[in-house]
Amino acid sequence: MLAFSLQFFSELDPADFIIVGAISIFTIVSIILFVAIVLSRLYHIRQAVHFEKNSETINNLLLEILFNDKNYVDLMEDKKLLRLFSIPQFRAQLMESVINLHQNYEGEYAESLRKFYVESQLMADSFVKLRNKNWEIKCKGIKELTEMNIKRAYVHLVELSKSNHPILKINALNGCIKINGPQGIIHLAKHKFTIDLWTQLNIIDALKKTSLLDTQNIELLLESKNNSVISLGLKIIHTFKLFEKQSFVEALLQHKHARQIQQEAENLLINFNSYGKEIN
């Protein structure tokens, strides 16, 4: 067969050789693409089947946790569950279900989910995501850890807030705020990178979702050597009407700063004085 093929090709003139070669290549590529499409389709069908089976198992598992006071140790007595927990796809699906449920429950139910999240090593999976090179996966890890209010994630979020990627930076800063409230942004006083207006507005929006009970040390932002951080501090004081910080704004004006900062501080004091007169 091979000898026949070689003889066939050797007898072709150059033009026919090119045509036959092109047809052969097209046929081979078509077969490869067809096989790839079939295999891909089979893979997705298999994934869908596993997803449905996992969904039923996960629903039953979470019902046991929420309503029958079962914990991770109790559940791991089931060897089938023990095996499933070693499968990445199952853990990823379980993680999504736990996080979604936690967003909708409060009190004892939320605490039960948080306890399971820690004991089942789902928390460890979230920390692993923070080290991933893909910013989207890092953001997913941030969402999981902050939803579960894992305090020790704070130092990692501070580091991620120094990223040059705008979305990752915003997610990390919002995570710092969600975990530590207003105190979660005090570290920005030493921030060396410019915090653009869009990021500043996102930070203020995240602060609006907190209780704002602890605004101690917010004035440290005004002592930063980074103009964008000073501007953020002024915006926070202005937005939340932190009148107790007025003296720090006045002190800021005693030093030479960029014209924009001077103007922003002066406008803030004018606004505070006007508001004070209205009250009186």
mmCIF file of C-alpha atoms in Angstrom:
data_model
loop_
_atom_site.group_PDB
_atom_site.id
_atom_site.type_symbol
_atom_site.label_atom_id
_atom_site.label_comp_id
_atom_site.label_asym_id
_atom_site.label_seq_id
_atom_site.Cartn_x
_atom_site.Cartn_y
_atom_site.Cartn_z
ATOM 1 C CA MET A 1 0.000 0.000 0.000
ATOM 2 C CA LEU A 2 2.805 2.371 0.935
ATOM 3 C CA ALA A 3 4.726 1.437 -2.229
ATOM 4 C CA PHE A 4 1.631 2.082 -4.341
ATOM 5 C CA SER A 5 1.126 5.484 -2.712
ATOM 6 C CA LEU A 6 4.744 6.467 -3.342
ATOM 7 C CA GLN A 7 4.516 5.348 -6.951
ATOM 8 C CA PHE A 8 1.235 7.246 -7.399
ATOM 9 C CA PHE A 9 2.689 10.490 -6.097
ATOM 10 C CA SER A 10 5.933 10.098 -8.062
ATOM 11 C CA GLU A 11 4.004 9.837 -11.341
ATOM 12 C CA LEU A 12 2.095 13.096 -10.761
ATOM 13 C CA ASP A 13 3.192 16.266 -12.494
ATOM 14 C CA PRO A 14 3.795 19.306 -10.178
ATOM 15 C CA ALA A 15 0.321 20.852 -10.707
ATOM 16 C CA ASP A 16 -1.522 17.582 -9.977
ATOM 17 C CA PHE A 17 0.778 16.934 -7.006
ATOM 18 C CA ILE A 18 -0.225 20.263 -5.444
ATOM 19 C CA ILE A 19 -3.955 19.591 -6.020
ATOM 20 C CA VAL A 20 -3.807 16.046 -4.620
ATOM 21 C CA GLY A 21 -1.712 17.268 -1.682
ATOM 22 C CA ALA A 22 -4.189 20.038 -0.895
ATOM 23 C CA ILE A 23 -7.117 17.608 -1.066
ATOM 24 C CA SER A 24 -5.275 15.158 1.216
ATOM 25 C CA ILE A 25 -4.487 17.870 3.753
ATOM 26 C CA PHE A 26 -8.085 19.152 3.675
ATOM 27 C CA THR A 27 -9.396 15.600 4.202
ATOM 28 C CA ILE A 28 -7.051 14.946 7.132
ATOM 29 C CA VAL A 29 -7.868 18.297 8.769
ATOM 30 C CA SER A 30 -11.614 17.648 8.301
ATOM 31 C CA ILE A 31 -11.327 14.234 9.948
ATOM 32 C CA ILE A 32 -9.347 15.696 12.869
ATOM 33 C CA LEU A 33 -11.909 18.489 13.360
ATOM 34 C CA PHE A 34 -14.780 16.005 13.195
ATOM 35 C CA VAL A 35 -13.167 13.762 15.806
ATOM 36 C CA ALA A 36 -12.416 16.795 18.016
ATOM 37 C CA ILE A 37 -16.043 17.994 17.786
ATOM 38 C CA VAL A 38 -17.389 14.540 18.642
ATOM 39 C CA LEU A 39 -15.022 14.153 21.599
ATOM 40 C CA SER A 40 -15.854 17.659 22.839
ATOM 41 C CA ARG A 41 -19.565 16.933 22.590
ATOM 42 C CA LEU A 42 -19.177 13.659 24.471
ATOM 43 C CA TYR A 43 -17.135 15.435 27.156
ATOM 44 C CA HIS A 44 -19.793 18.120 27.679
ATOM 45 C CA ILE A 45 -22.559 15.510 27.790
ATOM 46 C CA ARG A 46 -20.603 13.597 30.418
ATOM 47 C CA GLN A 47 -19.999 16.817 32.389
ATOM 48 C CA ALA A 48 -23.726 17.637 32.273
ATOM 49 C CA VAL A 49 -24.611 14.161 33.561
ATOM 50 C CA HIS A 50 -22.115 14.513 36.419
ATOM 51 C CA PHE A 51 -23.456 18.000 37.192
ATOM 52 C CA GLU A 52 -27.004 16.678 37.585
ATOM 53 C CA LYS A 53 -25.875 13.795 39.801
ATOM 54 C CA ASN A 54 -23.714 16.115 41.891
ATOM 55 C CA SER A 55 -26.562 18.615 42.276
ATOM 56 C CA GLU A 56 -28.776 16.003 43.886
ATOM 57 C CA THR A 57 -25.990 14.843 46.209
ATOM 58 C CA ILE A 58 -25.059 18.426 47.173
ATOM 59 C CA ASN A 59 -28.671 19.379 47.874
ATOM 60 C CA ASN A 60 -29.079 16.409 50.216
ATOM 61 C CA LEU A 61 -25.745 17.171 51.868
ATOM 62 C CA LEU A 62 -26.648 20.805 52.544
ATOM 63 C CA LEU A 63 -30.068 19.829 53.885
ATOM 64 C CA GLU A 64 -28.305 17.592 56.395
ATOM 65 C CA ILE A 65 -26.059 20.477 57.459
ATOM 66 C CA LEU A 66 -28.782 23.105 57.738
ATOM 67 C CA PHE A 67 -31.682 21.151 59.166
ATOM 68 C CA ASN A 68 -30.266 18.013 60.777
ATOM 69 C CA ASP A 69 -27.254 19.605 62.514
ATOM 70 C CA LYS A 70 -24.789 17.350 60.722
ATOM 71 C CA ASN A 71 -21.167 18.470 60.501
ATOM 72 C CA TYR A 72 -18.318 17.601 58.138
ATOM 73 C CA VAL A 73 -17.043 14.737 60.307
ATOM 74 C CA ASP A 74 -20.502 13.147 60.379
ATOM 75 C CA LEU A 75 -20.852 13.411 56.612
ATOM 76 C CA MET A 76 -17.450 11.861 55.933
ATOM 77 C CA GLU A 77 -18.623 8.589 57.448
ATOM 78 C CA ASP A 78 -20.248 8.068 54.043
ATOM 79 C CA LYS A 79 -17.483 6.593 51.842
ATOM 80 C CA LYS A 80 -19.231 7.769 48.673
ATOM 81 C CA LEU A 81 -19.119 11.363 49.890
ATOM 82 C CA LEU A 82 -15.516 10.926 50.990
ATOM 83 C CA ARG A 83 -14.603 9.886 47.439
ATOM 84 C CA LEU A 84 -16.604 12.740 45.881
ATOM 85 C CA PHE A 85 -14.799 15.302 48.017
ATOM 86 C CA SER A 86 -11.540 14.359 46.295
ATOM 87 C CA ILE A 87 -12.957 15.268 42.851
ATOM 88 C CA PRO A 88 -12.235 18.905 41.817
ATOM 89 C CA GLN A 89 -15.453 19.237 39.780
ATOM 90 C CA PHE A 90 -17.579 18.164 42.751
ATOM 91 C CA ARG A 91 -15.768 20.526 45.136
ATOM 92 C CA ALA A 92 -16.158 23.449 42.726
ATOM 93 C CA GLN A 93 -19.891 22.772 42.400
ATOM 94 C CA LEU A 94 -20.237 22.363 46.156
ATOM 95 C CA MET A 95 -18.356 25.634 46.731
ATOM 96 C CA GLU A 96 -20.742 27.530 44.486
ATOM 97 C CA SER A 97 -23.774 26.084 46.273
ATOM 98 C CA VAL A 98 -22.390 26.870 49.741
ATOM 99 C CA ILE A 99 -21.521 30.472 48.814
ATOM 100 C CA ASN A 100 -24.899 31.074 47.162
ATOM 101 C CA LEU A 101 -26.760 29.682 50.170
ATOM 102 C CA HIS A 102 -24.683 31.718 52.616
ATOM 103 C CA GLN A 103 -25.669 34.883 50.756
ATOM 104 C CA ASN A 104 -29.332 34.095 51.412
ATOM 105 C CA TYR A 105 -29.224 32.834 54.997
ATOM 106 C CA GLU A 106 -28.464 34.537 58.296
ATOM 107 C CA GLY A 107 -28.023 33.507 61.914
ATOM 108 C CA GLU A 108 -27.514 29.846 62.770
ATOM 109 C CA TYR A 109 -27.919 28.669 59.181
ATOM 110 C CA ALA A 110 -25.200 31.015 57.946
ATOM 111 C CA GLU A 111 -22.924 29.972 60.803
ATOM 112 C CA SER A 112 -23.474 26.273 60.005
ATOM 113 C CA LEU A 113 -22.494 26.897 56.380
ATOM 114 C CA ARG A 114 -19.425 28.850 57.446
ATOM 115 C CA LYS A 115 -18.355 26.068 59.809
ATOM 116 C CA PHE A 116 -18.749 23.503 57.027
ATOM 117 C CA TYR A 117 -16.809 25.753 54.621
ATOM 118 C CA VAL A 118 -13.854 25.808 57.034
ATOM 119 C CA GLU A 119 -13.943 22.152 58.142
ATOM 120 C CA SER A 120 -14.373 20.732 54.630
ATOM 121 C CA GLN A 121 -11.255 22.552 53.404
ATOM 122 C CA LEU A 122 -13.307 24.581 50.932
ATOM 123 C CA MET A 123 -11.657 27.560 52.605
ATOM 124 C CA ALA A 124 -8.259 26.145 51.631
ATOM 125 C CA ASP A 125 -9.487 25.908 48.032
ATOM 126 C CA SER A 126 -10.349 29.616 48.154
ATOM 127 C CA PHE A 127 -6.873 30.512 49.424
ATOM 128 C CA VAL A 128 -5.342 28.495 46.582
ATOM 129 C CA LYS A 129 -7.327 30.636 44.123
ATOM 130 C CA LEU A 130 -5.667 33.769 45.488
ATOM 131 C CA ARG A 131 -2.327 32.412 44.235
ATOM 132 C CA ASN A 132 -3.620 31.621 40.754
ATOM 133 C CA LYS A 133 -2.145 33.617 37.846
ATOM 134 C CA ASN A 134 -5.598 34.223 36.380
ATOM 135 C CA TRP A 135 -7.128 37.434 37.807
ATOM 136 C CA GLU A 136 -10.677 36.095 37.388
ATOM 137 C CA ILE A 137 -9.904 33.064 39.558
ATOM 138 C CA LYS A 138 -8.274 35.358 42.144
ATOM 139 C CA CYS A 139 -11.455 37.449 42.198
ATOM 140 C CA LYS A 140 -13.483 34.284 42.738
ATOM 141 C CA GLY A 141 -11.314 33.385 45.732
ATOM 142 C CA ILE A 142 -11.759 36.911 47.117
ATOM 143 C CA LYS A 143 -15.536 36.643 46.785
ATOM 144 C CA GLU A 144 -15.619 33.309 48.625
ATOM 145 C CA LEU A 145 -13.351 34.349 51.492
ATOM 146 C CA THR A 146 -15.059 37.694 52.053
ATOM 147 C CA GLU A 147 -18.528 36.183 51.872
ATOM 148 C CA MET A 148 -17.475 33.836 54.666
ATOM 149 C CA ASN A 149 -15.786 36.725 56.522
ATOM 150 C CA ILE A 150 -12.440 34.932 56.858
ATOM 151 C CA LYS A 151 -10.405 37.493 58.791
ATOM 152 C CA ARG A 152 -6.997 35.987 58.056
ATOM 153 C CA ALA A 153 -7.584 36.578 54.345
ATOM 154 C CA TYR A 154 -7.198 40.325 54.991
ATOM 155 C CA VAL A 155 -3.390 40.416 54.669
ATOM 156 C CA HIS A 156 -3.622 38.613 51.330
ATOM 157 C CA LEU A 157 -6.249 41.068 50.082
ATOM 158 C CA VAL A 158 -4.010 43.984 51.042
ATOM 159 C CA GLU A 159 -1.287 42.544 48.802
ATOM 160 C CA LEU A 160 -3.724 41.936 45.949
ATOM 161 C CA SER A 161 -4.950 45.542 46.250
ATOM 162 C CA LYS A 162 -1.525 46.599 44.932
ATOM 163 C CA SER A 163 -2.227 44.870 41.624
ATOM 164 C CA ASN A 164 -2.114 46.832 38.386
ATOM 165 C CA HIS A 165 -5.252 45.055 37.198
ATOM 166 C CA PRO A 166 -8.156 47.460 37.897
ATOM 167 C CA ILE A 167 -10.874 44.850 38.473
ATOM 168 C CA LEU A 168 -8.668 42.732 40.742
ATOM 169 C CA LYS A 169 -7.636 45.858 42.667
ATOM 170 C CA ILE A 170 -11.268 46.920 43.201
ATOM 171 C CA ASN A 171 -12.323 43.424 44.281
ATOM 172 C CA ALA A 172 -9.430 43.207 46.739
ATOM 173 C CA LEU A 173 -10.192 46.634 48.246
ATOM 174 C CA ASN A 174 -13.906 45.836 48.491
ATOM 175 C CA GLY A 175 -12.934 42.588 50.205
ATOM 176 C CA CYS A 176 -10.784 44.485 52.718
ATOM 177 C CA ILE A 177 -13.778 46.700 53.509
ATOM 178 C CA LYS A 178 -16.199 43.792 53.793
ATOM 179 C CA ILE A 179 -13.912 42.013 56.263
ATOM 180 C CA ASN A 180 -12.707 45.004 58.316
ATOM 181 C CA GLY A 181 -15.193 47.787 57.540
ATOM 182 C CA PRO A 182 -13.735 51.323 57.281
ATOM 183 C CA GLN A 183 -10.546 50.067 58.959
ATOM 184 C CA GLY A 184 -10.024 47.893 55.891
ATOM 185 C CA ILE A 185 -8.689 50.823 53.857
ATOM 186 C CA ILE A 186 -6.354 52.452 56.396
ATOM 187 C CA HIS A 187 -3.465 50.557 54.783
ATOM 188 C CA LEU A 188 -3.941 52.765 51.724
ATOM 189 C CA ALA A 189 -2.167 55.566 53.612
ATOM 190 C CA LYS A 190 1.064 53.843 52.548
ATOM 191 C CA HIS A 191 -0.185 52.923 49.080
ATOM 192 C CA LYS A 192 2.307 53.962 46.382
ATOM 193 C CA PHE A 193 0.120 53.484 43.314
ATOM 194 C CA THR A 194 -2.431 55.952 41.982
ATOM 195 C CA ILE A 195 -6.023 55.174 42.930
ATOM 196 C CA ASP A 196 -8.076 56.413 39.997
ATOM 197 C CA LEU A 197 -11.477 58.072 40.347
ATOM 198 C CA TRP A 198 -13.365 54.928 39.345
ATOM 199 C CA THR A 199 -11.652 52.928 42.113
ATOM 200 C CA GLN A 200 -12.272 55.714 44.641
ATOM 201 C CA LEU A 201 -15.999 55.692 43.840
ATOM 202 C CA ASN A 202 -16.103 51.901 44.181
ATOM 203 C CA ILE A 203 -14.452 52.141 47.604
ATOM 204 C CA ILE A 204 -17.000 54.731 48.759
ATOM 205 C CA ASP A 205 -19.852 52.576 47.451
ATOM 206 C CA ALA A 206 -18.456 49.575 49.374
ATOM 207 C CA LEU A 207 -18.236 51.697 52.540
ATOM 208 C CA LYS A 208 -21.918 52.613 52.154
ATOM 209 C CA LYS A 209 -22.732 48.935 52.619
ATOM 210 C CA THR A 210 -21.006 48.822 56.018
ATOM 211 C CA SER A 211 -22.222 50.144 59.364
ATOM 212 C CA LEU A 212 -19.522 52.868 59.421
ATOM 213 C CA LEU A 213 -19.381 52.531 63.211
ATOM 214 C CA ASP A 214 -15.596 52.604 63.294
ATOM 215 C CA THR A 215 -14.187 55.538 61.328
ATOM 216 C CA GLN A 216 -11.228 55.891 63.660
ATOM 217 C CA ASN A 217 -7.956 56.568 61.814
ATOM 218 C CA ILE A 218 -9.676 57.482 58.527
ATOM 219 C CA GLU A 219 -7.811 60.793 58.861
ATOM 220 C CA LEU A 220 -4.552 58.885 58.299
ATOM 221 C CA LEU A 221 -5.435 58.875 54.607
ATOM 222 C CA LEU A 222 -4.944 62.654 54.661
ATOM 223 C CA GLU A 223 -1.355 62.179 55.846
ATOM 224 C CA SER A 224 -0.429 60.025 52.870
ATOM 225 C CA LYS A 225 2.255 61.109 50.411
ATOM 226 C CA ASN A 226 0.001 59.805 47.645
ATOM 227 C CA ASN A 227 -2.304 62.566 46.329
ATOM 228 C CA SER A 228 -4.900 60.077 45.090
ATOM 229 C CA VAL A 229 -5.141 58.596 48.621
ATOM 230 C CA ILE A 230 -5.545 62.073 50.149
ATOM 231 C CA SER A 231 -8.281 62.781 47.619
ATOM 232 C CA LEU A 232 -10.007 59.527 48.600
ATOM 233 C CA GLY A 233 -9.819 60.487 52.280
ATOM 234 C CA LEU A 234 -11.407 63.873 51.558
ATOM 235 C CA LYS A 235 -14.173 62.241 49.524
ATOM 236 C CA ILE A 236 -14.933 59.783 52.348
ATOM 237 C CA ILE A 237 -15.076 62.565 54.948
ATOM 238 C CA HIS A 238 -17.304 64.597 52.634
ATOM 239 C CA THR A 239 -19.630 61.744 51.594
ATOM 240 C CA PHE A 240 -20.282 60.485 55.130
ATOM 241 C CA LYS A 241 -20.226 63.947 56.735
ATOM 242 C CA LEU A 242 -17.534 63.037 59.250
ATOM 243 C CA PHE A 243 -17.571 66.442 60.975
ATOM 244 C CA GLU A 244 -15.256 65.150 63.687
ATOM 245 C CA LYS A 245 -12.493 65.016 61.069
ATOM 246 C CA GLN A 246 -12.756 68.719 60.206
ATOM 247 C CA SER A 247 -9.661 69.657 62.213
ATOM 248 C CA PHE A 248 -7.599 67.189 60.191
ATOM 249 C CA VAL A 249 -8.811 68.764 56.951
ATOM 250 C CA GLU A 250 -7.844 72.184 58.300
ATOM 251 C CA ALA A 251 -4.411 70.829 59.245
ATOM 252 C CA LEU A 252 -4.035 69.491 55.707
ATOM 253 C CA LEU A 253 -4.382 73.012 54.340
ATOM 254 C CA GLN A 254 -1.477 74.171 56.490
ATOM 255 C CA HIS A 255 0.869 72.251 54.201
ATOM 256 C CA LYS A 256 1.616 72.672 50.531
ATOM 257 C CA HIS A 257 -0.209 70.201 48.298
ATOM 258 C CA ALA A 258 -1.215 69.899 44.663
ATOM 259 C CA ARG A 259 -3.800 72.471 43.563
ATOM 260 C CA GLN A 260 -6.458 69.781 43.168
ATOM 261 C CA ILE A 261 -6.006 68.652 46.792
ATOM 262 C CA GLN A 262 -6.085 72.237 48.075
ATOM 263 C CA GLN A 263 -9.295 72.904 46.154
ATOM 264 C CA GLU A 264 -10.940 69.703 47.317
ATOM 265 C CA ALA A 265 -10.091 70.398 50.977
ATOM 266 C CA GLU A 266 -11.288 74.010 50.764
ATOM 267 C CA ASN A 267 -14.586 72.945 49.158
ATOM 268 C CA LEU A 268 -15.062 70.349 51.890
ATOM 269 C CA LEU A 269 -14.638 72.948 54.650
ATOM 270 C CA ILE A 270 -17.017 75.342 52.878
ATOM 271 C CA ASN A 271 -19.549 72.538 52.644
ATOM 272 C CA PHE A 272 -19.166 71.661 56.334
ATOM 273 C CA ASN A 273 -19.520 75.307 57.377
ATOM 274 C CA SER A 274 -22.635 75.723 55.232
ATOM 275 C CA TYR A 275 -24.157 72.577 56.672
ATOM 276 C CA GLY A 276 -23.401 73.788 60.195
ATOM 277 C CA LYS A 277 -25.171 77.087 59.553
ATOM 278 C CA GLU A 278 -28.233 75.274 58.196
ATOM 279 C CA ILE A 279 -28.461 73.216 61.375
ATOM 280 C CA ASN A 280 -28.151 76.317 63.554
#
